[in-house]
mmCIF file of C-alpha atoms and ligand atoms in Angstrom:
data_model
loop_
_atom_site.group_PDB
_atom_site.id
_atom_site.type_symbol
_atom_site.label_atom_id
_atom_site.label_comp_id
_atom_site.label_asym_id
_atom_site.label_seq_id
_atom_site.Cartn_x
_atom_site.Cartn_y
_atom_site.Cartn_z
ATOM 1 C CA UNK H 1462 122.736 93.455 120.757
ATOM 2 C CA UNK H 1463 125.918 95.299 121.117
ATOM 3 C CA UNK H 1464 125.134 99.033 121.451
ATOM 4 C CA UNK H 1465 126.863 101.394 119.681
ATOM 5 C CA UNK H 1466 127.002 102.451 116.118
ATOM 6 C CA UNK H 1467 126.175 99.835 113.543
ATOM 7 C CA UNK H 1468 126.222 100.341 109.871
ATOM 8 C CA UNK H 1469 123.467 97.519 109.376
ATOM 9 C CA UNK H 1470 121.004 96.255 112.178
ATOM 10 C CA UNK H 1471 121.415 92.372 112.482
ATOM 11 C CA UNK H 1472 120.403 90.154 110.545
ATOM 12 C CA UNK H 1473 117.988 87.662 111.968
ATOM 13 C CA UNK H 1474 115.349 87.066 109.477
ATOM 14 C CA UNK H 1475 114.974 84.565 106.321
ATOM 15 C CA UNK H 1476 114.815 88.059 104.407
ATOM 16 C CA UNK H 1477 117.389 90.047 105.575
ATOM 17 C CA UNK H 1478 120.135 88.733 103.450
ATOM 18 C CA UNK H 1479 118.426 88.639 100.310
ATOM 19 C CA UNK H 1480 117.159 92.425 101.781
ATOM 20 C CA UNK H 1481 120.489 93.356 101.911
ATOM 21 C CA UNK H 1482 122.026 92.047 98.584
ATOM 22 C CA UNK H 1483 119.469 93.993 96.733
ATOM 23 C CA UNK H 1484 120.484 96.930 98.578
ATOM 24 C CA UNK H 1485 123.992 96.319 97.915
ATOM 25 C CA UNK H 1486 122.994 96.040 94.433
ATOM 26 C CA UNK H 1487 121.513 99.611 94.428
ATOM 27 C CA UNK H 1488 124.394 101.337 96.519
ATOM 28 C CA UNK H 1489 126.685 99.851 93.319
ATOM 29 C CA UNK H 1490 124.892 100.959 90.861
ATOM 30 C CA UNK H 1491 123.905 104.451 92.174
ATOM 31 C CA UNK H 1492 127.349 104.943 93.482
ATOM 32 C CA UNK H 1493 129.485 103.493 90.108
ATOM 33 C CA UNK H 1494 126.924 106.135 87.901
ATOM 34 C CA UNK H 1495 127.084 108.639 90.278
ATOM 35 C CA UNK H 1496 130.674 108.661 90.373
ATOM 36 C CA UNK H 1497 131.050 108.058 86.595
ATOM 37 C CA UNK H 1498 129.199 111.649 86.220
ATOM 38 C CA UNK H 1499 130.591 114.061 88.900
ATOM 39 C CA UNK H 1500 134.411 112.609 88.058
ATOM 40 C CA UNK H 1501 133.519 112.943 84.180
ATOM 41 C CA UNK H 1502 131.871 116.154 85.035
ATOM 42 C CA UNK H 1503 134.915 117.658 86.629
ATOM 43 C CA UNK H 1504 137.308 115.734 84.070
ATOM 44 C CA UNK H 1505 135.369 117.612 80.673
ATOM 45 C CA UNK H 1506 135.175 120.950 82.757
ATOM 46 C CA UNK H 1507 138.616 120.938 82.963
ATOM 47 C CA UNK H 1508 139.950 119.164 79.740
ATOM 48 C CA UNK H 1509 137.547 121.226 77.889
ATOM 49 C CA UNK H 1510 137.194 124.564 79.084
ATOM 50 C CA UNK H 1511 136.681 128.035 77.005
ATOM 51 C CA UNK H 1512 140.884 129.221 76.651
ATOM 52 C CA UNK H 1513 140.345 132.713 74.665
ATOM 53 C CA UNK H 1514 137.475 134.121 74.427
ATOM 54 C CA UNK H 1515 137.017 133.945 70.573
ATOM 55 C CA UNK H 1516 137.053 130.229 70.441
ATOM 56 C CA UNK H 1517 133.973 128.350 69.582
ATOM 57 C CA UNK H 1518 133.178 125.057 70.827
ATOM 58 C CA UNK H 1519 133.553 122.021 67.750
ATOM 59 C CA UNK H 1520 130.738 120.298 66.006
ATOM 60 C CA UNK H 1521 129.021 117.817 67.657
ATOM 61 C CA UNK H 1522 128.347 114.776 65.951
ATOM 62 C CA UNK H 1523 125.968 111.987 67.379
ATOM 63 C CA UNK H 1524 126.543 108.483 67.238
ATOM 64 C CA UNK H 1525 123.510 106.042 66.968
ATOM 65 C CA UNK H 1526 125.209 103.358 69.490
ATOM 66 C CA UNK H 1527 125.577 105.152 71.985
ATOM 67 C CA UNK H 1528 122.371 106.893 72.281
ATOM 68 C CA UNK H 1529 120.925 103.356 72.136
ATOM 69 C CA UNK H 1530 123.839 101.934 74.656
ATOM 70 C CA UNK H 1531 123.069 104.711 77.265
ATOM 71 C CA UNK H 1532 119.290 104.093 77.093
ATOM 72 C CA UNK H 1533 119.361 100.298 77.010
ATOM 73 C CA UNK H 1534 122.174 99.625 79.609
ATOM 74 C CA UNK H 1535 120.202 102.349 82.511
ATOM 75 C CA UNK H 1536 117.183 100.130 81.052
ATOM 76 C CA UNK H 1537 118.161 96.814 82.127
ATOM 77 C CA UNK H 1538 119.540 97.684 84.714
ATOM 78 C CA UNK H 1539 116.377 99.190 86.335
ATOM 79 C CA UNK H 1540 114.648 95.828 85.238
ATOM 80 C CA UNK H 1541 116.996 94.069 87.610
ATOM 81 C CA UNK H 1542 115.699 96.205 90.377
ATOM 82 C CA UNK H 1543 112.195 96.051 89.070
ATOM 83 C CA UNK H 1544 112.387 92.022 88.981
ATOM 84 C CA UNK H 1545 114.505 91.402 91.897
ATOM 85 C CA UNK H 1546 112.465 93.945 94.288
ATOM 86 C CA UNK H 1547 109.088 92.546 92.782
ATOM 87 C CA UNK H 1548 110.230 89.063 93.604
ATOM 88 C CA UNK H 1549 111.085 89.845 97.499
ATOM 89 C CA UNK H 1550 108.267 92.294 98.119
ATOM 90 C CA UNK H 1551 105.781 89.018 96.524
ATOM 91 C CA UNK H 1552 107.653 86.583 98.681
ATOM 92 C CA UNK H 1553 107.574 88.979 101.785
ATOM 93 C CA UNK H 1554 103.381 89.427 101.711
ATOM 94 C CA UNK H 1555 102.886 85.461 100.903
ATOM 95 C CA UNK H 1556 102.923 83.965 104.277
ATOM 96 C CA UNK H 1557 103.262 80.052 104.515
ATOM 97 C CA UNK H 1558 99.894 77.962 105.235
ATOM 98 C CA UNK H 1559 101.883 76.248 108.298
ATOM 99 C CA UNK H 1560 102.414 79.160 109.833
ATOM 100 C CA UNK H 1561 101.583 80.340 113.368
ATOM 101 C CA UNK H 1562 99.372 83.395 113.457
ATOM 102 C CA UNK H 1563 99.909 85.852 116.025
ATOM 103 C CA UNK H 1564 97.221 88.844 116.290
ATOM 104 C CA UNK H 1565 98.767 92.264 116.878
ATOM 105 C CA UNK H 1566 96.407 95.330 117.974
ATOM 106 C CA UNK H 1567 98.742 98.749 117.809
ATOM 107 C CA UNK H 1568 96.677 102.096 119.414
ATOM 108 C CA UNK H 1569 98.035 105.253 120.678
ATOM 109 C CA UNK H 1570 100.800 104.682 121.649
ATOM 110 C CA UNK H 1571 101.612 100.298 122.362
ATOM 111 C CA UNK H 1572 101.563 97.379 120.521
ATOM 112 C CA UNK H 1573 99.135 94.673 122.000
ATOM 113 C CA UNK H 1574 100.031 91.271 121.003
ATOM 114 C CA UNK H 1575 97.639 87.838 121.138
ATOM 115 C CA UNK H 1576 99.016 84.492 120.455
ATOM 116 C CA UNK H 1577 96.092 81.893 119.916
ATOM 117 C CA UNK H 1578 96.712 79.569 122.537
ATOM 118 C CA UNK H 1579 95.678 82.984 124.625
ATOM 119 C CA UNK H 1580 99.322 84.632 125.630
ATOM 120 C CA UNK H 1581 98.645 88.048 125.337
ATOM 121 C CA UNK H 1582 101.622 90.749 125.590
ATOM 122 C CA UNK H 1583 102.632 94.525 125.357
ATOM 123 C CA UNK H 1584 105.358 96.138 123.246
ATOM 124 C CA UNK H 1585 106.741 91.860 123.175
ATOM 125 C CA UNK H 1586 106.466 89.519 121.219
ATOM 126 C CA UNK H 1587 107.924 86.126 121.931
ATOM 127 C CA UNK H 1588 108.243 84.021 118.712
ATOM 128 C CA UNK H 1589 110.237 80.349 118.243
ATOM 129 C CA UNK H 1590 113.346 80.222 116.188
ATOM 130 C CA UNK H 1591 112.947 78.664 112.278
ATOM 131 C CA UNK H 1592 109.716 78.913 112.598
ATOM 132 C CA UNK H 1593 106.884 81.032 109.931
ATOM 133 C CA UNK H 1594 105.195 83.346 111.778
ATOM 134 C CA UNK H 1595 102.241 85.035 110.186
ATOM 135 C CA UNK H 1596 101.254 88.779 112.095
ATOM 136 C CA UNK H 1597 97.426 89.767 111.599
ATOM 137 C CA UNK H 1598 97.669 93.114 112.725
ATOM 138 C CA UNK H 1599 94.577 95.992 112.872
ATOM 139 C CA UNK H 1600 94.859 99.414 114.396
ATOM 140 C CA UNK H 1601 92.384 100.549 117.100
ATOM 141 C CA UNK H 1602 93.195 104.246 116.213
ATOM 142 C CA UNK H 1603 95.103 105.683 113.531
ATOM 143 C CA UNK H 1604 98.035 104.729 111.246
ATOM 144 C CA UNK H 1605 100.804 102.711 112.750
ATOM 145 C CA UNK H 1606 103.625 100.841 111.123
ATOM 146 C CA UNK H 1607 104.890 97.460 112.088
ATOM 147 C CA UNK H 1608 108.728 97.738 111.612
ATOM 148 C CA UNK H 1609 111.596 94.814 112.812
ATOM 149 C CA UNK H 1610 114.999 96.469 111.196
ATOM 150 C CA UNK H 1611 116.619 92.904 112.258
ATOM 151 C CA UNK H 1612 114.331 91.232 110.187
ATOM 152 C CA UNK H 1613 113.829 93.642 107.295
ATOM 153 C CA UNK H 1614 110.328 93.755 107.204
ATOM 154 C CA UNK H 1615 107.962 96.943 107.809
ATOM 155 C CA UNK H 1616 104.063 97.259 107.488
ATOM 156 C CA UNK H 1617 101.181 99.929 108.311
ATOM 157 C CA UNK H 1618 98.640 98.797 110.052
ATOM 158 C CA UNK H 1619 95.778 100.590 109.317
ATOM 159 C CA UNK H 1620 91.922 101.177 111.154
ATOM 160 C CA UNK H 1621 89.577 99.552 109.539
ATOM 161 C CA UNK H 1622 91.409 96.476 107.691
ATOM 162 C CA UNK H 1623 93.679 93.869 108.501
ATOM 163 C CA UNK H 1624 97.177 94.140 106.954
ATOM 164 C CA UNK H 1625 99.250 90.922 107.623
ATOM 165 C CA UNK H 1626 103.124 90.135 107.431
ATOM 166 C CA UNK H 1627 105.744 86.971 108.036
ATOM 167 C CA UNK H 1628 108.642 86.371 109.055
ATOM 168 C CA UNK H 1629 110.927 83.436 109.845
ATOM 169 C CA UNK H 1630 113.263 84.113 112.491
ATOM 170 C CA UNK H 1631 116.616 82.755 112.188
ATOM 171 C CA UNK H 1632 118.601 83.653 115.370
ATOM 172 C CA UNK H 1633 117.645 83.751 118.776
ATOM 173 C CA UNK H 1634 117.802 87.219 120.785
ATOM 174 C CA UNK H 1635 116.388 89.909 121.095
ATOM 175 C CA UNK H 1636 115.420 92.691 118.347
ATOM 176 C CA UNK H 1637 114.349 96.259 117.775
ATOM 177 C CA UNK H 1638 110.423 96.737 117.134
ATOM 178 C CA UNK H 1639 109.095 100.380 116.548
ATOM 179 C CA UNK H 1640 106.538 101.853 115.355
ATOM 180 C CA UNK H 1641 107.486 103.648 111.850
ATOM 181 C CA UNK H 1642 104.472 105.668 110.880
ATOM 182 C CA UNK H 1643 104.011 108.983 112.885
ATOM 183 C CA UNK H 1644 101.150 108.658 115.007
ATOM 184 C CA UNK H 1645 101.009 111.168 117.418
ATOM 185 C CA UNK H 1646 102.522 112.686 120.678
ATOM 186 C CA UNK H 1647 104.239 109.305 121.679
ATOM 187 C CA UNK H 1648 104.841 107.747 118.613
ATOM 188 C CA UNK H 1649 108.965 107.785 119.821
ATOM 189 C CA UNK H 1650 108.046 105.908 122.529
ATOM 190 C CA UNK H 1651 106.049 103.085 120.730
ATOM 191 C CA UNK H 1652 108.474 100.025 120.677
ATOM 192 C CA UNK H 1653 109.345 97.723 121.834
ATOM 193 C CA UNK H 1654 111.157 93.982 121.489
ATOM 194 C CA UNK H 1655 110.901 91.215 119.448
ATOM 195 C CA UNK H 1656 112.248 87.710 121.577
ATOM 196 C CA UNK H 1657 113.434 85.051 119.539
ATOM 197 C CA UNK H 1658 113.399 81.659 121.669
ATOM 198 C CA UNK H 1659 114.573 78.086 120.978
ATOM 199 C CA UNK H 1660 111.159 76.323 120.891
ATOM 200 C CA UNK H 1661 111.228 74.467 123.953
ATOM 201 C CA UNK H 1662 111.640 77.838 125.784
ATOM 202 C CA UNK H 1663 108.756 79.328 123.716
ATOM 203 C CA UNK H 1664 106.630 76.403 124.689
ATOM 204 C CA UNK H 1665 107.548 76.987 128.360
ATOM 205 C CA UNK H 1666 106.876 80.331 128.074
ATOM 206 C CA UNK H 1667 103.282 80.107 126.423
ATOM 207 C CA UNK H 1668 102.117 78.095 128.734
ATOM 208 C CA UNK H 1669 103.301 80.068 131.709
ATOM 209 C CA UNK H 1670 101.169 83.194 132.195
ATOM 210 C CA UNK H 1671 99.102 81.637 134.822
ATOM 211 C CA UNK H 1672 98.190 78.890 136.827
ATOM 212 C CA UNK H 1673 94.362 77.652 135.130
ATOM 213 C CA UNK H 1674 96.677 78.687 131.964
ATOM 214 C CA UNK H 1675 95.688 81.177 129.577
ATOM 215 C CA UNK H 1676 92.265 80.943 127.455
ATOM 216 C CA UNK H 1677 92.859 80.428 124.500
ATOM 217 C CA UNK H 1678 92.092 83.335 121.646
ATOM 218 C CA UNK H 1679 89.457 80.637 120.131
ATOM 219 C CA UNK H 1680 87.810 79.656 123.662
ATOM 220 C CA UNK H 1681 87.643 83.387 124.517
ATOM 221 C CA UNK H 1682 85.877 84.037 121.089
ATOM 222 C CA UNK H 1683 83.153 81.477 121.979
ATOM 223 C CA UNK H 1684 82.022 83.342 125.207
ATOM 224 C CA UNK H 1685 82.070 86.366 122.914
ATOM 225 C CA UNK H 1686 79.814 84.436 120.782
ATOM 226 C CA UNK H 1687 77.559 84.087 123.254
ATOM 227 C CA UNK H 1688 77.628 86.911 125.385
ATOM 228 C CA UNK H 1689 76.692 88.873 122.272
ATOM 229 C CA UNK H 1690 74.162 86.599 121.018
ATOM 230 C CA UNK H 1691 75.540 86.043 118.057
ATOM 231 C CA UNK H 1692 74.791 82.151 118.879
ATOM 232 C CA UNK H 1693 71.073 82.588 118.979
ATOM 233 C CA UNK H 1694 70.966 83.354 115.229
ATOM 234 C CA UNK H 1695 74.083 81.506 113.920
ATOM 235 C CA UNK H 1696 73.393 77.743 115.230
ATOM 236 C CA UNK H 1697 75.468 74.869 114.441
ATOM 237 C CA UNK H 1698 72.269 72.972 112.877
ATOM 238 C CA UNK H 1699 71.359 75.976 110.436
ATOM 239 C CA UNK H 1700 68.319 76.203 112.670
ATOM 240 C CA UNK H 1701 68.871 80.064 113.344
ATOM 241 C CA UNK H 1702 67.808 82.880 111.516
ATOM 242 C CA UNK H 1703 71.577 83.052 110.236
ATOM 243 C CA UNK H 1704 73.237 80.593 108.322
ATOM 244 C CA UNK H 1705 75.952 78.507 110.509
ATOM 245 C CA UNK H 1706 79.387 79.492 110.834
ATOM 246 C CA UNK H 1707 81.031 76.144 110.877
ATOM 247 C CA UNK H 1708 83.085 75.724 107.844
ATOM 248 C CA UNK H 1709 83.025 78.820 107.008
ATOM 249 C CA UNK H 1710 86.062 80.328 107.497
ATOM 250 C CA UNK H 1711 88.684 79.483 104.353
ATOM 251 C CA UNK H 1712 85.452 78.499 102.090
ATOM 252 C CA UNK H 1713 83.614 80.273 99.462
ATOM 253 C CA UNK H 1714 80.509 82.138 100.463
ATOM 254 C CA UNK H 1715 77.785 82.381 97.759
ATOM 255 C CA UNK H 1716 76.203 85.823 98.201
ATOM 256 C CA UNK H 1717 72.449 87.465 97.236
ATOM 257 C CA UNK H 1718 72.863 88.436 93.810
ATOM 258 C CA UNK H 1719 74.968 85.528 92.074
ATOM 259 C CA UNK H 1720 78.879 86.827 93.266
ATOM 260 C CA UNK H 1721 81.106 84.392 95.396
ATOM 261 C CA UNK H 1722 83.666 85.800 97.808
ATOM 262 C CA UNK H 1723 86.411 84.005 99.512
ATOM 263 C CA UNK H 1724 86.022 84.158 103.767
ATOM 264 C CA UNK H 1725 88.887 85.730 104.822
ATOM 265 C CA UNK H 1726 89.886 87.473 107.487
ATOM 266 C CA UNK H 1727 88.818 90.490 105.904
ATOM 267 C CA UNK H 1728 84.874 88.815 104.689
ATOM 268 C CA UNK H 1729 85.042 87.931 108.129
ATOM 269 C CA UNK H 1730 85.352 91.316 109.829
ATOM 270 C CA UNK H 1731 83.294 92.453 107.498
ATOM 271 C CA UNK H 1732 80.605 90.418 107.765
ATOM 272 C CA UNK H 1733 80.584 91.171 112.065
ATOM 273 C CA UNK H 1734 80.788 95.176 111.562
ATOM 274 C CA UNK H 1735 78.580 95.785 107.929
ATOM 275 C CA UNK H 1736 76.635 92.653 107.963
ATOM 276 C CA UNK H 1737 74.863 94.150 104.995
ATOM 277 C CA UNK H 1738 77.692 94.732 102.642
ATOM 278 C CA UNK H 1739 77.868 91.363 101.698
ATOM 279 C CA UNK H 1740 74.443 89.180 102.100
ATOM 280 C CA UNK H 1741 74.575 85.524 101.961
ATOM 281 C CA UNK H 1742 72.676 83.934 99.146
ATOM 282 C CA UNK H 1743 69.423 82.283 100.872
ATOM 283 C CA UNK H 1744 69.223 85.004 104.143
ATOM 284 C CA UNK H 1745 67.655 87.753 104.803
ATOM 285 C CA UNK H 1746 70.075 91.413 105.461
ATOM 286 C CA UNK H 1747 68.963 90.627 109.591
ATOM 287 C CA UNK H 1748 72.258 90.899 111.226
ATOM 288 C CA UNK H 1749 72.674 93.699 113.526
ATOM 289 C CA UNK H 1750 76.002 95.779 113.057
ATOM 290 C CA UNK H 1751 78.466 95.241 116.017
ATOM 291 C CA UNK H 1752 80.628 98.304 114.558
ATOM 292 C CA UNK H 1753 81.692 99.862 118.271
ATOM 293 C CA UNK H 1754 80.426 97.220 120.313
ATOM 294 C CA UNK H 1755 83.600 95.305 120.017
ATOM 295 C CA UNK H 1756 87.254 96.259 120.527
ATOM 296 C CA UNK H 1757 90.094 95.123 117.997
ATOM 297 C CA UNK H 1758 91.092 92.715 120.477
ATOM 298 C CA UNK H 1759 87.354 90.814 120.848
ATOM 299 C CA UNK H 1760 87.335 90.974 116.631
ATOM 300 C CA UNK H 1761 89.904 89.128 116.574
ATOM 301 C CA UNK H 1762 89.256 86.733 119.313
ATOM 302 C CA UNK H 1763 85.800 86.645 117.617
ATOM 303 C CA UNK H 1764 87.936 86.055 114.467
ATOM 304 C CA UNK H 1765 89.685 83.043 115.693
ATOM 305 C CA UNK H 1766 86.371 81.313 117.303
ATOM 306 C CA UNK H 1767 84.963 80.978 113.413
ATOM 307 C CA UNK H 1768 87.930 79.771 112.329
ATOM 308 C CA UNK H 1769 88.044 77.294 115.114
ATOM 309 C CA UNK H 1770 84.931 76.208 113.696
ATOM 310 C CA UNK H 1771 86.831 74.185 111.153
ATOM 311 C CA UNK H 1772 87.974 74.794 107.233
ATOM 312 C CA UNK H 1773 85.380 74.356 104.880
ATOM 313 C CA UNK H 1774 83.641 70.965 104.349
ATOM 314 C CA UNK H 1775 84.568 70.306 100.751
ATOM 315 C CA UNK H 1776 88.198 71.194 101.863
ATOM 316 C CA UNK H 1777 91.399 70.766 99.412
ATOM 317 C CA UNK H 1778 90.104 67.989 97.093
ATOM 318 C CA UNK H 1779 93.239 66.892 96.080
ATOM 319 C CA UNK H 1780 95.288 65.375 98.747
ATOM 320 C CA UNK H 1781 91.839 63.665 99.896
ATOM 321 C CA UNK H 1782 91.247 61.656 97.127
ATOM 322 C CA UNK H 1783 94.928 61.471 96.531
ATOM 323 C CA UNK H 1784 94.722 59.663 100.057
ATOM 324 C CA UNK H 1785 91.678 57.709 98.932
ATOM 325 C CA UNK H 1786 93.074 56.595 95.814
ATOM 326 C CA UNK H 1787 96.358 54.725 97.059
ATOM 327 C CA UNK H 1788 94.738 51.972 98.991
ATOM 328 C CA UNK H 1789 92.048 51.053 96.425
ATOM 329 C CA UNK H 1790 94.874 51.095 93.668
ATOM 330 C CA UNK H 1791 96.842 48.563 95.780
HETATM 331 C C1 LIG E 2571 69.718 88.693 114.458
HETATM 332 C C2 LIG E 2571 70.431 87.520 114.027
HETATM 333 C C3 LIG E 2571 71.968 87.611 113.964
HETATM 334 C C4 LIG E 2571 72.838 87.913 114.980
HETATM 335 C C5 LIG E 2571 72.532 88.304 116.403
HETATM 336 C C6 LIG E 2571 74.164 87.760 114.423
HETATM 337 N N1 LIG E 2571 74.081 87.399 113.107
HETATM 338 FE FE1 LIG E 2571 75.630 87.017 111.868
HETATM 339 N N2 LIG E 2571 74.357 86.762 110.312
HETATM 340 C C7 LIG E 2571 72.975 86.784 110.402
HETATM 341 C C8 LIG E 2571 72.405 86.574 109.083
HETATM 342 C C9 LIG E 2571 70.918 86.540 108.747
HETATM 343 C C10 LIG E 2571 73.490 86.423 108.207
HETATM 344 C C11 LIG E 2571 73.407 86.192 106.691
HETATM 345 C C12 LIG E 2571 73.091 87.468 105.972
HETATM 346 C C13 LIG E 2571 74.276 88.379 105.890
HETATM 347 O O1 LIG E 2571 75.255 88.043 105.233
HETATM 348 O O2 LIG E 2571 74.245 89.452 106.514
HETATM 349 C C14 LIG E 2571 74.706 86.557 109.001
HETATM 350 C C15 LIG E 2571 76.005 86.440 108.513
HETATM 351 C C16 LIG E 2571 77.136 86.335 109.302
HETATM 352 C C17 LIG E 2571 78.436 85.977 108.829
HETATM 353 C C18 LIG E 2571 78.779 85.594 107.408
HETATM 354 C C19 LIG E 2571 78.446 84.120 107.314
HETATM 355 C C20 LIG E 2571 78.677 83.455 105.990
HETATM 356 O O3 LIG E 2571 78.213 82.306 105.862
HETATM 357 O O4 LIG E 2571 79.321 84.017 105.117
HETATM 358 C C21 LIG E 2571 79.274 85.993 109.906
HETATM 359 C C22 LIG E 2571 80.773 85.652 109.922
HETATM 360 C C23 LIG E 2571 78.500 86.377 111.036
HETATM 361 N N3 LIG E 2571 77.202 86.568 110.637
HETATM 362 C C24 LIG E 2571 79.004 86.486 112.316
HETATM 363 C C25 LIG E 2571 78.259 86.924 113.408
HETATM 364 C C26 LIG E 2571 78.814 87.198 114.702
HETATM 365 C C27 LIG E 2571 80.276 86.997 115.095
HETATM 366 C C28 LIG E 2571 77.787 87.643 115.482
HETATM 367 C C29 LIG E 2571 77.868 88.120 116.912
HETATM 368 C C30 LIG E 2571 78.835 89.167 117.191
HETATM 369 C C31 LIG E 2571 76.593 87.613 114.689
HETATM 370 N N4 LIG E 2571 76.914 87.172 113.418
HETATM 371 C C32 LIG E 2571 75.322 87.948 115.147
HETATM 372 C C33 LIG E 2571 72.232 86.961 111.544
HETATM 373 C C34 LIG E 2571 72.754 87.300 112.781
HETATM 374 CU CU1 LIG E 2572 102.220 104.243 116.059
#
């Protein structure tokens, strides 16, 4: 990172160039009308300027075309940005299914990071090269915003919700991370650095924090599980008075009342801090709220334990009997 001033921060991100050409694309066409008007601006003022005071200015005649060419050419144009920014800002918020999740807590005033083998970090996060990598991020507190210049990408992370965002980096080093949403006394000071490593060197370091290794986000979820009795109702067997977790996660939850809803992330955290917003067809509204009994962090650890559990039973029909199919044709 050379130091100094730079007129663009690198570019080290499957988006930034595409980031960049549409802002190129902007800059020459707010800079070609811009000029068009102040030179013509300056050219009619002079050309055409009042030279005795008696003399009154000529008829003005319209022309159709070029009404319709000055509202149809502006038109287009803005459709160009309209498509083209639609098209990144869709592909930018559509994270990969292969790709690694990192958990990111930001609070007044540091980012706290969780990787799910257990690596947990401060103001860092160490990612591998050519590789998606999907952020779950919640605040603990108020606002914050997400922001990696080098790889173009910027998102608030709000209390009360996940907001997610991907990347793919494409160079190794190490990048700019701040946080872009003004949250409070040290909000300057909350940054930090993104380090892009060759894979090898990102395997080396996950495994590195300690000797017994770390525990894992999952593993750490469990003893959650049970330290807050959440195992005594929701039993692998369906025995409890809750209906059991495994599968869950990714599968579609039939609720009281006839309505589906897809367990996300968000159904998830949902479900664990206003059990009674959403009642599972067959169960009673039983659950106890655990809204300020657990941090961010244990959420999400909490999080990752049910979807440990496993994807849903049915899972993706297709490729399974696509599988299935091939031997018994042959
Ligand atoms: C007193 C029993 C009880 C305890 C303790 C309990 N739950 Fe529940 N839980 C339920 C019941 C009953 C339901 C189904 C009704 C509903 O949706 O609220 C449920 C629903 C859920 C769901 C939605 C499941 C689905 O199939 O869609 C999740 C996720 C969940 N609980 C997680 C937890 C976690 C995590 C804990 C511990 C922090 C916990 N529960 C503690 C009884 C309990
Ligand atoms: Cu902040």
């Amino acid at each position: 990172m050379q130091p100094g001033l730079q007129l663009f921060p690198d570019s080290a991100s499957t988006f930034a160039s595409s980031v960049d050409w549409l802002f190129a694309y902007l800059m020459a066409v707010s800079i070609f009308f811009g000029l068009l008007i102040c030179l013509g601006l300056i050219y009619i003022a002079f050309r055409y300027h009042r030279r005795a005071p008696d003399e009154v200015g000529a008829d003005v005649h319209s022309s159709t075309l070029l009404e319709v060419g000055w509202m149809v050419v502006p038109f287009l144009l803005c459709l160009v940005m309209f498509f083209w920014g639609a098209e990144i800002y869709i592909a930018e918020r559509q994270p990969p299914s292969q790709a690694m999740e990192v958990y990111v807590v930001g609070k007044q005033w540091m980012w706290k990071l969780q990787h799910t083998e257990g690596r947990k970090e401060i103001n860092e996060l160490h990612v591998p090269v050519n590789r998606p990598v999907k952020l779950v991020m919640a605040s603990e507190d108020v606002i914050h915003d997400f922001y990696v210049p080098a790889f173009r990408l910027k998102e608030d992370v709000v209390p009360g919700r996940y907001t997610t965002l991907w990347f793919q980096a494409t160079k190794t080093g190490q990048y700019h991370l701040f946080c872009s949403q003004y949250c409070g006394t040290n909000h300057a000071l909350m940054g930090g650095w993104v380090y892009v490593m060759e894979p090898a060197a990102y395997e080396a370091w996950l495994g590195g924090e300690s000797a017994n290794g770390p525990v894992s986000l999952a593993a750490g979820g469990e003893q959650l599980f049970n330290s807050l009795a959440c195992h005594t109702c929701h039993q692998p067997d369906n025995k409890g008075r809750g209906p059991s977790l495994t599968g869950v996660y990714g599968s579609t939850v039939k609720l009281e009342g006839g309505q589906t809803v897809l367990a996300d992330d968000q159904y998830i955290r949902e479900s664990i801090l206003q059990p009674s917003a959403k009642i599972v067809e067959g169960y009673q509204p039983l659950m106890p709220t655990f809204q300020g009994l657990v941090t961010e962090d244990q959420l999400l650890q909490l999080m990752a334990y049910v979807k440990s559990l496993g994807a849903p039973a049915t899972g993706p029909s297709v490729p399974a009997t696509a599988a299935k199919a091939k031997p018994a044709a042959k």
